[in-house]
Each structure stands twice: as structure tokens, then as C-alpha cells.
């Protein structure tokens, strides 16, 4: 697609960006932290495009950006600590990881199948856009996986090229660092990622101590720790070629394997063989399979190209005993 850049001062910027988001496209959005690669957080296929554009080799949960506390409260549950943090620091560079509401419309791919959601309220144009759009946008940093986060629109142009539908130029990011991520639980604040808001500021505002990771390597791994990844309880077999009547089969593009027609349940990630649709269905199908009472979840081979790489990465993690796979977060 033709790369299209507009300055946020342009009269049409808000409408143009909303139109792209409504149609499931990608918008590069200036925020005070870094430029974000934004999609409608409730649309799985739109969110899949974020991973595809970044070339992310794995699915990790994305931060959902909201325009108000009321909007956030439609999707997640705030405890008293989280509420005082939001009141003190929103809009701003603080992300809160909170329990998701059961009827939340945030797509499972946005939260990588987790029952928690990372939420942040940015300021300025980003907030105006989300308010106008009327629902949250998922937005990791607007750079290819492995690259550094973009703090200017021209960084994005050279890095993401024609992989996005619209770039909004809002000048250099005022903070230029990712948001600080914390998780609140039982009156406790845990630092998951240091960022643009200092721990000192959080401690001063709340009068509470922020719990940091015990050692440096744990801190590096923190944002992508195993606890931040969904895995089914039922044993999962990847690249399966046979199934029994007690198994649930997860297939792709209508493929059948030996015994799959007699299996307890068959779920197709994408009948039309579309990897974006498969990515969007992945976590929901794993959950349905897990709840089906099957003895095993047998997953047919999924092509390892494009989004197939991240799909296979997630399936491999779900199939392996948890200790087998190192899970340090990649820099992306
Ligand atoms: P970004 O790529 O800047 O959007 O980074 C998002 C970071 O937030 C990733 O490192 C995630 O692992 C972390 N994160 C997002 N959602 C959650 C969650 N529900 N629980 C724990 N960490 C999360
Ligand atoms: Mg990044």
C-alpha cells in the first residue's frame, strides 16, 4: 500500500486515522513515550497485522491505549492502588496491568490469551484520536522487531516502509522512552518494566514501595516472563499427523489428519488458509480446545512463513514443559 504521511495539525488527520482504524488498518501514532503502531484492539485480524508489520517472531501481549478512565473501566477492574496511580499519572507514561472483565471486547490476540490487560492513557493527539474512535487501540512501538523504538515519524518511514496505512507526524516524542509498566495486586505495586515514569515518582505519589525484580537478569526477562503467556493445561502436540477420538484437533486450511474425522472436536484456525485470520483465532481456539475435555490438543503443521512463525512459536511454547524454553523478552 502507498505510504501516506500527514501532520497531526491537518484538519483531516483525526478523521483519516479513524477511517483507517475502523477498516482494520494500521496507523502510526505519535505519543509522548514513543511512536506507536496502532490497530483497533477489539479486531483480531487488525491486531494480527501489527505482528506481521513488525515481523515479530512471537506474540506477546500489547498495551491497550484508552482516552479516559471510564473507557478503561469498561474492560478492566481497578483496585484502589491502580485507581490512585491512574489518577496521579494519567494521561502519561504509566501502563497498568489489570484483570480483564469477563465480557471484555478486547480481542484475545491483543492480550495474548491472558486474563490481564496492560492499559495506558496517553495525552495529546493520541488521546483525542482514541476518544474520537470510541474504543481502545493496541499499539506497541512502531519499529521492526529487533530495531529501536521510533521517536520521530521519519524513523518509522525508513523502518516500516509500506507496511502501514497511515503515518501521523506529531514531531519528536516528548519523552522518547517506553512507558513504565506496573502490576498492582493486593495493595502491592510490582515493576514489570522501567520506563518514562520513575519509580521514585510512583513511590512519592502513593506512599508505597514499588517491588522490583530480585536481580538484573530477572528484570530483563520480566515483561516476557512465562506468567505473562497463556498456555493450555491440556497436553498439546504440534505438527500432529494422527489423532484419536479423545483428542481435539486444531487444523488450518481444512487439512485433515489420520483419525481427525473421529476426534472429539475439530477447530480450524482459518478455513481459507489465511495466516492473519489464524493468528486472530489462535488463543480462542486453544482455550476452546482446553475446555473441551479432550485428552490432548493435536495441532496440524502450520506453514512457517509470515505470521506462521509467531503462531509456531506460541504453539511450541504451549507444547513444551514450561522449564524447557527460555523466555527472555526480545527487544522489539
Ligand atoms: P510494547 O511492545 O511496548 O507494547 O510492550 C508491551 C510490554 O508489556 C511487553 O513487554 C509485554 O510483555 C508487557 N505486557 C503487556 N500486557 C501484559 C500483561 N497482561 N501482563 C504482563 N505483561 C504485559
Ligand atoms: Mg519497542
mmCIF file of C-alpha atoms and ligand atoms in Angstrom:
data_model
loop_
_atom_site.group_PDB
_atom_site.id
_atom_site.type_symbol
_atom_site.label_atom_id
_atom_site.label_comp_id
_atom_site.label_asym_id
_atom_site.label_seq_id
_atom_site.Cartn_x
_atom_site.Cartn_y
_atom_site.Cartn_z
ATOM 1 C CA UNK A 1 0.000 0.000 0.000
ATOM 2 C CA UNK A 2 1.128 3.570 -0.698
ATOM 3 C CA UNK A 3 2.723 5.118 2.365
ATOM 4 C CA UNK A 4 0.757 8.129 3.434
ATOM 5 C CA UNK A 5 2.020 10.632 6.000
ATOM 6 C CA UNK A 6 0.046 13.538 7.401
ATOM 7 C CA UNK A 7 0.841 16.084 10.047
ATOM 8 C CA UNK A 8 -1.423 15.915 13.089
ATOM 9 C CA UNK A 9 -2.161 19.633 12.663
ATOM 10 C CA UNK A 10 -4.006 18.852 9.402
ATOM 11 C CA UNK A 11 -7.760 19.218 9.724
ATOM 12 C CA UNK A 12 -8.395 15.753 8.305
ATOM 13 C CA UNK A 13 -5.839 13.901 10.481
ATOM 14 C CA UNK A 14 -8.340 12.694 13.070
ATOM 15 C CA UNK A 15 -10.963 11.575 10.547
ATOM 16 C CA UNK A 16 -8.431 9.903 8.257
ATOM 17 C CA UNK A 17 -6.880 7.971 11.137
ATOM 18 C CA UNK A 18 -10.294 6.897 12.448
ATOM 19 C CA UNK A 19 -11.273 5.666 9.000
ATOM 20 C CA UNK A 20 -8.140 3.502 8.772
ATOM 21 C CA UNK A 21 -8.711 2.054 12.251
ATOM 22 C CA UNK A 22 -12.379 1.363 11.513
ATOM 23 C CA UNK A 23 -11.396 -0.600 8.416
ATOM 24 C CA UNK A 24 -8.929 -2.740 10.373
ATOM 25 C CA UNK A 25 -5.814 -0.912 9.150
ATOM 26 C CA UNK A 26 -2.624 0.245 10.856
ATOM 27 C CA UNK A 27 -1.917 3.824 11.919
ATOM 28 C CA UNK A 28 1.423 5.074 13.192
ATOM 29 C CA UNK A 29 0.533 7.311 16.080
ATOM 30 C CA UNK A 30 2.698 9.851 17.943
ATOM 31 C CA UNK A 31 2.518 9.531 21.726
ATOM 32 C CA UNK A 32 4.566 11.174 24.470
ATOM 33 C CA UNK A 33 6.574 7.970 25.000
ATOM 34 C CA UNK A 34 7.418 6.650 21.502
ATOM 35 C CA UNK A 35 5.553 6.324 18.189
ATOM 36 C CA UNK A 36 3.010 3.512 18.369
ATOM 37 C CA UNK A 37 1.846 1.103 15.677
ATOM 38 C CA UNK A 38 -1.882 1.234 16.347
ATOM 39 C CA UNK A 39 -4.820 -1.002 15.452
ATOM 40 C CA UNK A 40 -8.363 -1.481 16.799
ATOM 41 C CA UNK A 41 -7.780 -3.552 19.956
ATOM 42 C CA UNK A 42 -11.134 -5.320 19.528
ATOM 43 C CA UNK A 43 -10.349 -6.562 15.986
ATOM 44 C CA UNK A 44 -8.157 -9.686 15.939
ATOM 45 C CA UNK A 45 -7.229 -9.540 12.276
ATOM 46 C CA UNK A 46 -6.233 -5.881 12.629
ATOM 47 C CA UNK A 47 -4.061 -6.737 15.628
ATOM 48 C CA UNK A 48 -2.501 -9.629 13.678
ATOM 49 C CA UNK A 49 -1.336 -7.037 11.139
ATOM 50 C CA UNK A 50 0.696 -5.329 13.884
ATOM 51 C CA UNK A 51 2.697 -8.510 14.445
ATOM 52 C CA UNK A 52 3.062 -9.024 10.708
ATOM 53 C CA UNK A 53 4.270 -5.461 10.082
ATOM 54 C CA UNK A 54 6.783 -5.631 12.920
ATOM 55 C CA UNK A 55 7.958 -9.064 11.848
ATOM 56 C CA UNK A 56 7.631 -10.142 15.469
ATOM 57 C CA UNK A 57 8.722 -13.761 15.830
ATOM 58 C CA UNK A 58 6.374 -14.243 18.788
ATOM 59 C CA UNK A 59 3.052 -12.980 20.096
ATOM 60 C CA UNK A 60 3.358 -11.006 23.300
ATOM 61 C CA UNK A 61 0.565 -9.060 24.936
ATOM 62 C CA UNK A 62 0.194 -5.483 23.685
ATOM 63 C CA UNK A 63 -0.563 -2.314 25.580
ATOM 64 C CA UNK A 64 -4.115 -1.026 25.064
ATOM 65 C CA UNK A 65 -4.390 2.718 24.859
ATOM 66 C CA UNK A 66 -7.510 4.424 26.209
ATOM 67 C CA UNK A 67 -8.749 8.008 26.236
ATOM 68 C CA UNK A 68 -10.313 8.036 29.709
ATOM 69 C CA UNK A 69 -10.533 6.158 32.967
ATOM 70 C CA UNK A 70 -14.167 5.394 32.111
ATOM 71 C CA UNK A 71 -13.095 3.735 28.871
ATOM 72 C CA UNK A 72 -10.502 1.642 30.724
ATOM 73 C CA UNK A 73 -13.105 0.597 33.297
ATOM 74 C CA UNK A 74 -15.275 -0.904 30.591
ATOM 75 C CA UNK A 75 -12.567 -3.518 30.042
ATOM 76 C CA UNK A 76 -10.523 -3.994 33.237
ATOM 77 C CA UNK A 77 -11.032 -3.971 37.012
ATOM 78 C CA UNK A 78 -9.211 -1.309 39.039
ATOM 79 C CA UNK A 79 -8.218 -1.904 42.650
ATOM 80 C CA UNK A 80 -7.669 1.126 44.941
ATOM 81 C CA UNK A 81 -3.935 1.251 44.220
ATOM 82 C CA UNK A 82 -4.460 1.162 40.464
ATOM 83 C CA UNK A 83 -7.077 3.881 40.761
ATOM 84 C CA UNK A 84 -4.769 6.193 42.669
ATOM 85 C CA UNK A 85 -1.981 5.534 40.140
ATOM 86 C CA UNK A 86 -4.276 6.339 37.232
ATOM 87 C CA UNK A 87 -5.488 9.494 38.977
ATOM 88 C CA UNK A 88 -1.935 10.609 39.679
ATOM 89 C CA UNK A 89 -0.271 9.792 36.355
ATOM 90 C CA UNK A 90 -2.808 9.581 33.523
ATOM 91 C CA UNK A 91 -2.502 10.814 30.885
ATOM 92 C CA UNK A 92 1.175 9.879 30.919
ATOM 93 C CA UNK A 93 3.892 7.241 30.584
ATOM 94 C CA UNK A 94 2.467 4.694 33.049
ATOM 95 C CA UNK A 95 0.964 1.350 31.996
ATOM 96 C CA UNK A 96 -1.129 -0.670 34.461
ATOM 97 C CA UNK A 97 -1.567 -4.436 34.144
ATOM 98 C CA UNK A 98 -5.036 -5.242 35.476
ATOM 99 C CA UNK A 99 -7.540 -8.154 35.496
ATOM 100 C CA UNK A 100 -9.755 -8.191 32.432
ATOM 101 C CA UNK A 101 -13.548 -8.113 32.787
ATOM 102 C CA UNK A 102 -15.181 -11.386 31.728
ATOM 103 C CA UNK A 103 -17.255 -9.768 28.975
ATOM 104 C CA UNK A 104 -14.388 -7.598 27.718
ATOM 105 C CA UNK A 105 -14.418 -6.983 23.986
ATOM 106 C CA UNK A 106 -10.629 -6.609 23.801
ATOM 107 C CA UNK A 107 -9.535 -9.311 21.366
ATOM 108 C CA UNK A 108 -7.668 -12.283 22.827
ATOM 109 C CA UNK A 109 -4.722 -11.720 20.455
ATOM 110 C CA UNK A 110 -4.227 -8.218 21.926
ATOM 111 C CA UNK A 111 -3.766 -9.788 25.363
ATOM 112 C CA UNK A 112 -2.064 -12.957 24.057
ATOM 113 C CA UNK A 113 -4.810 -15.044 25.632
ATOM 114 C CA UNK A 114 -4.177 -13.688 29.145
ATOM 115 C CA UNK A 115 -6.831 -12.721 31.698
ATOM 116 C CA UNK A 116 -4.995 -9.476 32.351
ATOM 117 C CA UNK A 117 -4.613 -6.429 30.150
ATOM 118 C CA UNK A 118 -1.978 -3.713 30.038
ATOM 119 C CA UNK A 119 -3.685 -0.288 29.764
ATOM 120 C CA UNK A 120 -2.401 3.248 29.420
ATOM 121 C CA UNK A 121 -3.903 6.651 28.753
ATOM 122 C CA UNK A 122 -1.643 8.735 26.513
ATOM 123 C CA UNK A 123 -2.012 12.518 26.265
ATOM 124 C CA UNK A 124 -2.298 14.908 23.357
ATOM 125 C CA UNK A 125 -3.320 13.877 19.861
ATOM 126 C CA UNK A 126 -3.252 10.140 20.640
ATOM 127 C CA UNK A 127 -5.850 10.639 23.340
ATOM 128 C CA UNK A 128 -8.014 12.796 21.059
ATOM 129 C CA UNK A 129 -7.877 10.127 18.375
ATOM 130 C CA UNK A 130 -8.856 7.293 20.723
ATOM 131 C CA UNK A 131 -11.689 9.381 22.134
ATOM 132 C CA UNK A 132 -12.940 10.087 18.623
ATOM 133 C CA UNK A 133 -12.541 6.429 17.630
ATOM 134 C CA UNK A 134 -14.501 5.414 20.717
ATOM 135 C CA UNK A 135 -12.611 2.295 21.691
ATOM 136 C CA UNK A 136 -9.066 1.295 22.708
ATOM 137 C CA UNK A 137 -6.202 0.860 20.284
ATOM 138 C CA UNK A 138 -3.428 -1.690 20.736
ATOM 139 C CA UNK A 139 -0.058 -0.136 19.987
ATOM 140 C CA UNK A 140 3.463 -1.436 20.504
ATOM 141 C CA UNK A 141 6.384 0.697 19.370
ATOM 142 C CA UNK A 142 6.373 1.493 15.656
ATOM 143 C CA UNK A 143 9.535 -0.269 14.598
ATOM 144 C CA UNK A 144 10.501 -3.618 13.128
ATOM 145 C CA UNK A 145 11.238 -6.324 15.649
ATOM 146 C CA UNK A 146 14.866 -6.063 16.741
ATOM 147 C CA UNK A 147 15.070 -2.357 15.963
ATOM 148 C CA UNK A 148 14.924 0.505 18.413
ATOM 149 C CA UNK A 149 11.688 2.289 19.221
ATOM 150 C CA UNK A 150 10.787 5.128 16.887
ATOM 151 C CA UNK A 151 10.650 8.606 18.383
ATOM 152 C CA UNK A 152 10.194 10.520 15.100
ATOM 153 C CA UNK A 153 7.930 9.968 12.104
ATOM 154 C CA UNK A 154 10.862 9.729 9.688
ATOM 155 C CA UNK A 155 12.325 6.805 11.698
ATOM 156 C CA UNK A 156 9.087 4.992 11.020
ATOM 157 C CA UNK A 157 9.104 5.712 7.319
ATOM 158 C CA UNK A 158 12.531 4.176 6.819
ATOM 159 C CA UNK A 159 11.808 1.225 9.087
ATOM 160 C CA UNK A 160 8.233 0.145 8.345
ATOM 161 C CA UNK A 161 8.135 1.358 4.758
ATOM 162 C CA UNK A 162 4.865 0.438 3.108
ATOM 163 C CA UNK A 163 3.674 -1.923 5.848
ATOM 164 C CA UNK A 164 1.330 0.634 7.394
ATOM 165 C CA UNK A 165 -1.686 2.517 6.050
ATOM 166 C CA UNK A 166 -1.083 5.925 7.592
ATOM 167 C CA UNK A 167 1.711 7.709 9.452
ATOM 168 C CA UNK A 168 0.735 10.658 11.644
ATOM 169 C CA UNK A 169 3.610 13.059 12.126
ATOM 170 C CA UNK A 170 3.482 14.749 15.507
ATOM 171 C CA UNK A 171 7.131 15.807 15.732
ATOM 172 C CA UNK A 172 9.658 14.233 18.094
ATOM 173 C CA UNK A 173 8.206 12.262 21.038
ATOM 174 C CA UNK A 174 8.499 14.432 24.157
ATOM 175 C CA UNK A 175 9.614 11.627 26.491
ATOM 176 C CA UNK A 176 11.247 9.301 23.975
ATOM 177 C CA UNK A 177 11.219 6.283 26.317
ATOM 178 C CA UNK A 178 8.651 3.492 26.594
ATOM 179 C CA UNK A 179 6.102 3.628 29.404
ATOM 180 C CA UNK A 180 6.809 2.243 32.852
ATOM 181 C CA UNK A 181 4.749 -0.931 33.379
ATOM 182 C CA UNK A 182 3.468 -1.941 36.813
ATOM 183 C CA UNK A 183 1.130 -4.592 38.090
ATOM 184 C CA UNK A 184 -0.960 -3.943 41.190
ATOM 185 C CA UNK A 185 -2.154 -6.800 43.326
ATOM 186 C CA UNK A 186 -3.415 -6.895 46.914
ATOM 187 C CA UNK A 187 -2.197 -3.406 47.661
ATOM 188 C CA UNK A 188 1.212 -4.137 46.199
ATOM 189 C CA UNK A 189 2.946 -2.474 43.230
ATOM 190 C CA UNK A 190 5.289 -4.608 41.147
ATOM 191 C CA UNK A 191 7.548 -3.108 38.489
ATOM 192 C CA UNK A 192 7.376 -5.113 35.251
ATOM 193 C CA UNK A 193 9.322 -2.698 33.068
ATOM 194 C CA UNK A 194 11.150 0.514 33.936
ATOM 195 C CA UNK A 195 10.334 3.390 31.602
ATOM 196 C CA UNK A 196 9.436 7.037 31.223
ATOM 197 C CA UNK A 197 7.957 7.424 34.723
ATOM 198 C CA UNK A 198 10.447 6.933 37.552
ATOM 199 C CA UNK A 199 9.862 4.533 40.426
ATOM 200 C CA UNK A 200 10.637 7.425 42.788
ATOM 201 C CA UNK A 201 7.724 9.393 41.376
ATOM 202 C CA UNK A 202 5.399 6.422 41.837
ATOM 203 C CA UNK A 203 6.560 5.880 45.408
ATOM 204 C CA UNK A 204 6.232 9.561 46.257
ATOM 205 C CA UNK A 205 2.702 9.789 44.871
ATOM 206 C CA UNK A 206 1.394 6.618 46.521
ATOM 207 C CA UNK A 207 3.469 6.437 49.693
ATOM 208 C CA UNK A 208 4.015 2.760 48.772
ATOM 209 C CA UNK A 209 7.147 0.803 47.983
ATOM 210 C CA UNK A 210 7.443 -0.492 44.421
ATOM 211 C CA UNK A 211 8.609 -4.077 44.354
ATOM 212 C CA UNK A 212 11.417 -4.569 41.840
ATOM 213 C CA UNK A 213 12.701 -7.821 40.413
ATOM 214 C CA UNK A 214 15.265 -9.571 42.616
ATOM 215 C CA UNK A 215 18.136 -9.497 40.155
ATOM 216 C CA UNK A 216 19.089 -7.853 36.906
ATOM 217 C CA UNK A 217 18.502 -10.854 34.639
ATOM 218 C CA UNK A 218 15.044 -11.380 36.117
ATOM 219 C CA UNK A 219 14.328 -7.724 35.425
ATOM 220 C CA UNK A 220 15.317 -8.119 31.791
ATOM 221 C CA UNK A 221 13.076 -11.130 31.427
ATOM 222 C CA UNK A 222 10.214 -9.624 33.375
ATOM 223 C CA UNK A 223 7.998 -8.267 30.600
ATOM 224 C CA UNK A 224 8.009 -11.589 28.791
ATOM 225 C CA UNK A 225 8.014 -13.954 31.741
ATOM 226 C CA UNK A 226 6.176 -17.235 31.477
ATOM 227 C CA UNK A 227 3.461 -15.855 33.724
ATOM 228 C CA UNK A 228 2.699 -13.331 31.004
ATOM 229 C CA UNK A 229 1.995 -16.049 28.453
ATOM 230 C CA UNK A 230 -1.099 -18.142 28.124
ATOM 231 C CA UNK A 231 -0.614 -21.903 27.866
ATOM 232 C CA UNK A 232 -3.367 -24.561 27.910
ATOM 233 C CA UNK A 233 -3.430 -27.153 30.705
ATOM 234 C CA UNK A 234 -4.220 -29.982 28.289
ATOM 235 C CA UNK A 235 -1.107 -31.575 26.701
ATOM 236 C CA UNK A 236 -0.561 -30.073 23.259
ATOM 237 C CA UNK A 237 1.105 -31.830 20.325
ATOM 238 C CA UNK A 238 2.481 -29.767 17.459
ATOM 239 C CA UNK A 239 2.912 -30.967 13.853
ATOM 240 C CA UNK A 240 0.474 -33.797 14.629
ATOM 241 C CA UNK A 241 -0.146 -36.398 11.907
ATOM 242 C CA UNK A 242 -2.612 -38.614 13.770
ATOM 243 C CA UNK A 243 -5.382 -38.126 16.318
ATOM 244 C CA UNK A 244 -7.597 -40.358 18.466
ATOM 245 C CA UNK A 245 -11.307 -39.981 19.298
ATOM 246 C CA UNK A 246 -10.267 -38.496 22.663
ATOM 247 C CA UNK A 247 -8.294 -35.674 21.067
ATOM 248 C CA UNK A 248 -9.239 -32.201 19.947
ATOM 249 C CA UNK A 249 -7.656 -31.297 16.606
ATOM 250 C CA UNK A 250 -6.673 -27.754 15.725
ATOM 251 C CA UNK A 251 -6.310 -27.544 11.974
ATOM 252 C CA UNK A 252 -5.567 -24.991 9.255
ATOM 253 C CA UNK A 253 -6.983 -24.535 5.766
ATOM 254 C CA UNK A 254 -9.331 -27.524 6.110
ATOM 255 C CA UNK A 255 -6.491 -30.038 6.453
ATOM 256 C CA UNK A 256 -7.427 -33.486 7.807
ATOM 257 C CA UNK A 257 -5.035 -35.905 9.530
ATOM 258 C CA UNK A 258 -5.412 -39.618 10.266
ATOM 259 C CA UNK A 259 -8.252 -40.049 12.786
ATOM 260 C CA UNK A 260 -9.261 -36.390 12.839
ATOM 261 C CA UNK A 261 -12.747 -37.057 11.467
ATOM 262 C CA UNK A 262 -13.472 -39.245 14.547
ATOM 263 C CA UNK A 263 -11.863 -36.852 17.012
ATOM 264 C CA UNK A 264 -13.827 -35.156 19.808
ATOM 265 C CA UNK A 265 -13.666 -31.740 18.155
ATOM 266 C CA UNK A 266 -12.018 -30.106 15.139
ATOM 267 C CA UNK A 267 -11.304 -26.386 15.165
ATOM 268 C CA UNK A 268 -9.981 -24.662 12.058
ATOM 269 C CA UNK A 269 -7.708 -21.647 12.586
ATOM 270 C CA UNK A 270 -8.591 -20.422 9.095
ATOM 271 C CA UNK A 271 -10.587 -22.422 6.583
ATOM 272 C CA UNK A 272 -9.390 -20.109 3.809
ATOM 273 C CA UNK A 273 -5.741 -20.668 4.806
ATOM 274 C CA UNK A 274 -5.135 -17.074 5.876
ATOM 275 C CA UNK A 275 -2.384 -16.733 8.486
ATOM 276 C CA UNK A 276 -3.768 -13.387 9.740
ATOM 277 C CA UNK A 277 -7.102 -14.997 10.477
ATOM 278 C CA UNK A 278 -5.285 -17.958 12.046
ATOM 279 C CA UNK A 279 -3.332 -15.620 14.342
ATOM 280 C CA UNK A 280 -6.561 -13.912 15.382
ATOM 281 C CA UNK A 281 -8.175 -17.276 16.218
ATOM 282 C CA UNK A 282 -5.173 -18.893 17.893
ATOM 283 C CA UNK A 283 -5.775 -18.088 21.576
ATOM 284 C CA UNK A 284 -9.545 -18.578 21.415
ATOM 285 C CA UNK A 285 -9.131 -21.966 19.761
ATOM 286 C CA UNK A 286 -6.526 -23.028 22.309
ATOM 287 C CA UNK A 287 -8.952 -22.048 25.102
ATOM 288 C CA UNK A 288 -11.894 -23.849 23.486
ATOM 289 C CA UNK A 289 -9.741 -26.943 22.977
ATOM 290 C CA UNK A 290 -8.519 -26.757 26.567
ATOM 291 C CA UNK A 291 -12.110 -26.579 27.863
ATOM 292 C CA UNK A 292 -13.365 -29.402 25.606
ATOM 293 C CA UNK A 293 -12.321 -32.217 27.933
ATOM 294 C CA UNK A 294 -10.030 -33.693 25.272
ATOM 295 C CA UNK A 295 -7.045 -35.766 26.386
ATOM 296 C CA UNK A 296 -4.704 -33.940 24.032
ATOM 297 C CA UNK A 297 -4.768 -30.968 21.695
ATOM 298 C CA UNK A 298 -3.302 -32.067 18.353
ATOM 299 C CA UNK A 299 -2.261 -29.221 16.067
ATOM 300 C CA UNK A 300 -1.596 -29.900 12.402
ATOM 301 C CA UNK A 301 1.596 -28.418 10.854
ATOM 302 C CA UNK A 302 1.164 -24.679 10.271
ATOM 303 C CA UNK A 303 3.273 -23.084 7.494
ATOM 304 C CA UNK A 304 6.291 -21.238 8.924
ATOM 305 C CA UNK A 305 6.064 -18.105 6.853
ATOM 306 C CA UNK A 306 4.890 -14.595 7.683
ATOM 307 C CA UNK A 307 2.699 -14.747 10.796
ATOM 308 C CA UNK A 308 3.152 -18.530 10.774
ATOM 309 C CA UNK A 309 6.474 -18.037 12.542
ATOM 310 C CA UNK A 310 4.829 -16.373 15.558
ATOM 311 C CA UNK A 311 1.986 -18.934 15.519
ATOM 312 C CA UNK A 312 4.504 -21.790 15.584
ATOM 313 C CA UNK A 313 6.487 -20.046 18.321
ATOM 314 C CA UNK A 314 3.402 -19.815 20.533
ATOM 315 C CA UNK A 315 2.396 -23.426 19.833
ATOM 316 C CA UNK A 316 5.919 -24.634 20.589
ATOM 317 C CA UNK A 317 5.828 -22.846 23.937
ATOM 318 C CA UNK A 318 2.399 -24.313 24.696
ATOM 319 C CA UNK A 319 3.658 -27.808 23.816
ATOM 320 C CA UNK A 320 6.873 -27.715 25.827
ATOM 321 C CA UNK A 321 7.220 -28.301 29.560
ATOM 322 C CA UNK A 322 7.495 -24.759 30.937
ATOM 323 C CA UNK A 323 11.081 -25.067 32.094
ATOM 324 C CA UNK A 324 12.348 -26.119 28.685
ATOM 325 C CA UNK A 325 12.040 -22.808 26.938
ATOM 326 C CA UNK A 326 13.924 -19.697 27.922
ATOM 327 C CA UNK A 327 11.617 -16.787 27.530
ATOM 328 C CA UNK A 328 13.614 -13.619 27.814
ATOM 329 C CA UNK A 329 11.745 -10.842 26.101
ATOM 330 C CA UNK A 330 13.089 -9.888 22.735
ATOM 331 C CA UNK A 331 13.917 -6.286 22.131
ATOM 332 C CA UNK A 332 11.202 -5.084 19.870
HETATM 333 P P1 LIG B 1 5.129 -2.849 23.875
HETATM 334 O O1 LIG B 1 5.777 -3.698 22.853
HETATM 335 O O2 LIG B 1 5.830 -1.556 24.136
HETATM 336 O O3 LIG B 1 3.663 -2.714 23.678
HETATM 337 O O4 LIG B 1 5.388 -3.645 25.205
HETATM 338 C C1 LIG B 1 4.400 -4.226 25.920
HETATM 339 C C2 LIG B 1 5.040 -4.917 27.083
HETATM 340 O O5 LIG B 1 4.067 -5.052 28.087
HETATM 341 C C3 LIG B 1 5.516 -6.282 26.699
HETATM 342 O O6 LIG B 1 6.844 -6.460 27.125
HETATM 343 C C4 LIG B 1 4.571 -7.211 27.432
HETATM 344 O O7 LIG B 1 5.195 -8.397 27.838
HETATM 345 C C5 LIG B 1 4.064 -6.361 28.585
HETATM 346 N N1 LIG B 1 2.686 -6.715 28.874
HETATM 347 C C6 LIG B 1 1.618 -6.383 28.140
HETATM 348 N N2 LIG B 1 0.498 -6.944 28.649
HETATM 349 C C7 LIG B 1 0.876 -7.613 29.750
HETATM 350 C C8 LIG B 1 0.186 -8.413 30.688
HETATM 351 N N3 LIG B 1 -1.132 -8.618 30.604
HETATM 352 N N4 LIG B 1 0.910 -8.970 31.685
HETATM 353 C C9 LIG B 1 2.243 -8.764 31.774
HETATM 354 N N5 LIG B 1 2.957 -8.034 30.893
HETATM 355 C C10 LIG B 1 2.285 -7.471 29.890
HETATM 356 MG MG1 LIG B 2 9.694 -1.473 21.196
#
